[in-house]
mmCIF file of C-alpha atoms in Angstrom:
data_model
loop_
_atom_site.group_PDB
_atom_site.id
_atom_site.type_symbol
_atom_site.label_atom_id
_atom_site.label_comp_id
_atom_site.label_asym_id
_atom_site.label_seq_id
_atom_site.Cartn_x
_atom_site.Cartn_y
_atom_site.Cartn_z
ATOM 1 C CA UNK E 665 0.000 0.000 0.000
ATOM 2 C CA UNK E 666 1.047 3.602 -0.535
ATOM 3 C CA UNK E 667 2.206 5.479 2.511
ATOM 4 C CA UNK E 668 0.247 8.708 3.017
ATOM 5 C CA UNK E 669 3.467 10.688 3.390
ATOM 6 C CA UNK E 670 5.354 9.149 0.483
ATOM 7 C CA UNK E 671 7.507 11.740 -1.272
ATOM 8 C CA UNK E 672 7.514 12.139 -5.052
ATOM 9 C CA UNK E 673 10.666 11.201 -6.964
ATOM 10 C CA UNK E 674 11.351 14.839 -7.989
ATOM 11 C CA UNK E 675 10.703 18.392 -6.676
ATOM 12 C CA UNK E 676 10.385 17.300 -3.038
ATOM 13 C CA UNK E 677 6.607 17.699 -2.657
ATOM 14 C CA UNK E 678 3.496 16.708 -4.554
ATOM 15 C CA UNK E 679 2.272 20.307 -4.707
ATOM 16 C CA UNK E 680 5.445 21.457 -6.505
ATOM 17 C CA UNK E 681 5.263 18.474 -8.849
ATOM 18 C CA UNK E 682 1.627 19.161 -9.788
ATOM 19 C CA UNK E 683 2.387 22.873 -10.255
ATOM 20 C CA UNK E 684 5.269 22.037 -12.583
ATOM 21 C CA UNK E 685 3.060 19.674 -14.608
ATOM 22 C CA UNK E 686 0.305 22.297 -14.953
ATOM 23 C CA UNK E 687 2.808 24.966 -16.044
ATOM 24 C CA UNK E 688 4.360 22.530 -18.536
ATOM 25 C CA UNK E 689 0.977 21.631 -20.027
ATOM 26 C CA UNK E 690 -0.030 25.305 -20.290
ATOM 27 C CA UNK E 691 3.259 26.094 -22.053
ATOM 28 C CA UNK E 692 2.762 23.230 -24.519
ATOM 29 C CA UNK E 693 -0.792 24.390 -25.276
ATOM 30 C CA UNK E 694 0.378 27.978 -25.840
ATOM 31 C CA UNK E 695 3.269 26.863 -28.055
ATOM 32 C CA UNK E 696 1.034 24.674 -30.210
ATOM 33 C CA UNK E 697 -1.532 27.485 -30.493
ATOM 34 C CA UNK E 698 1.141 29.952 -31.635
ATOM 35 C CA UNK E 699 2.625 27.367 -34.017
ATOM 36 C CA UNK E 700 -0.822 26.722 -35.530
ATOM 37 C CA UNK E 701 -1.581 30.427 -35.986
ATOM 38 C CA UNK E 702 1.818 31.159 -37.572
ATOM 39 C CA UNK E 703 1.746 28.256 -40.046
ATOM 40 C CA UNK E 704 -1.982 28.374 -40.848
ATOM 41 C CA UNK E 705 -1.938 31.623 -42.794
#
C-alpha cells in the first residue's frame, strides 16, 4: 500500500510536482496554439 506521506521522486513535494506539470501543459498548449496560428496563414 502507498504510505500517506510518500515523497515524489522529484521536486520534493506533490504540490510542486503538480504545479510544474500544470505549467508545462499550459506552455505546450500555448506553443502549439502559436505554431498553428503562424503556419496556418
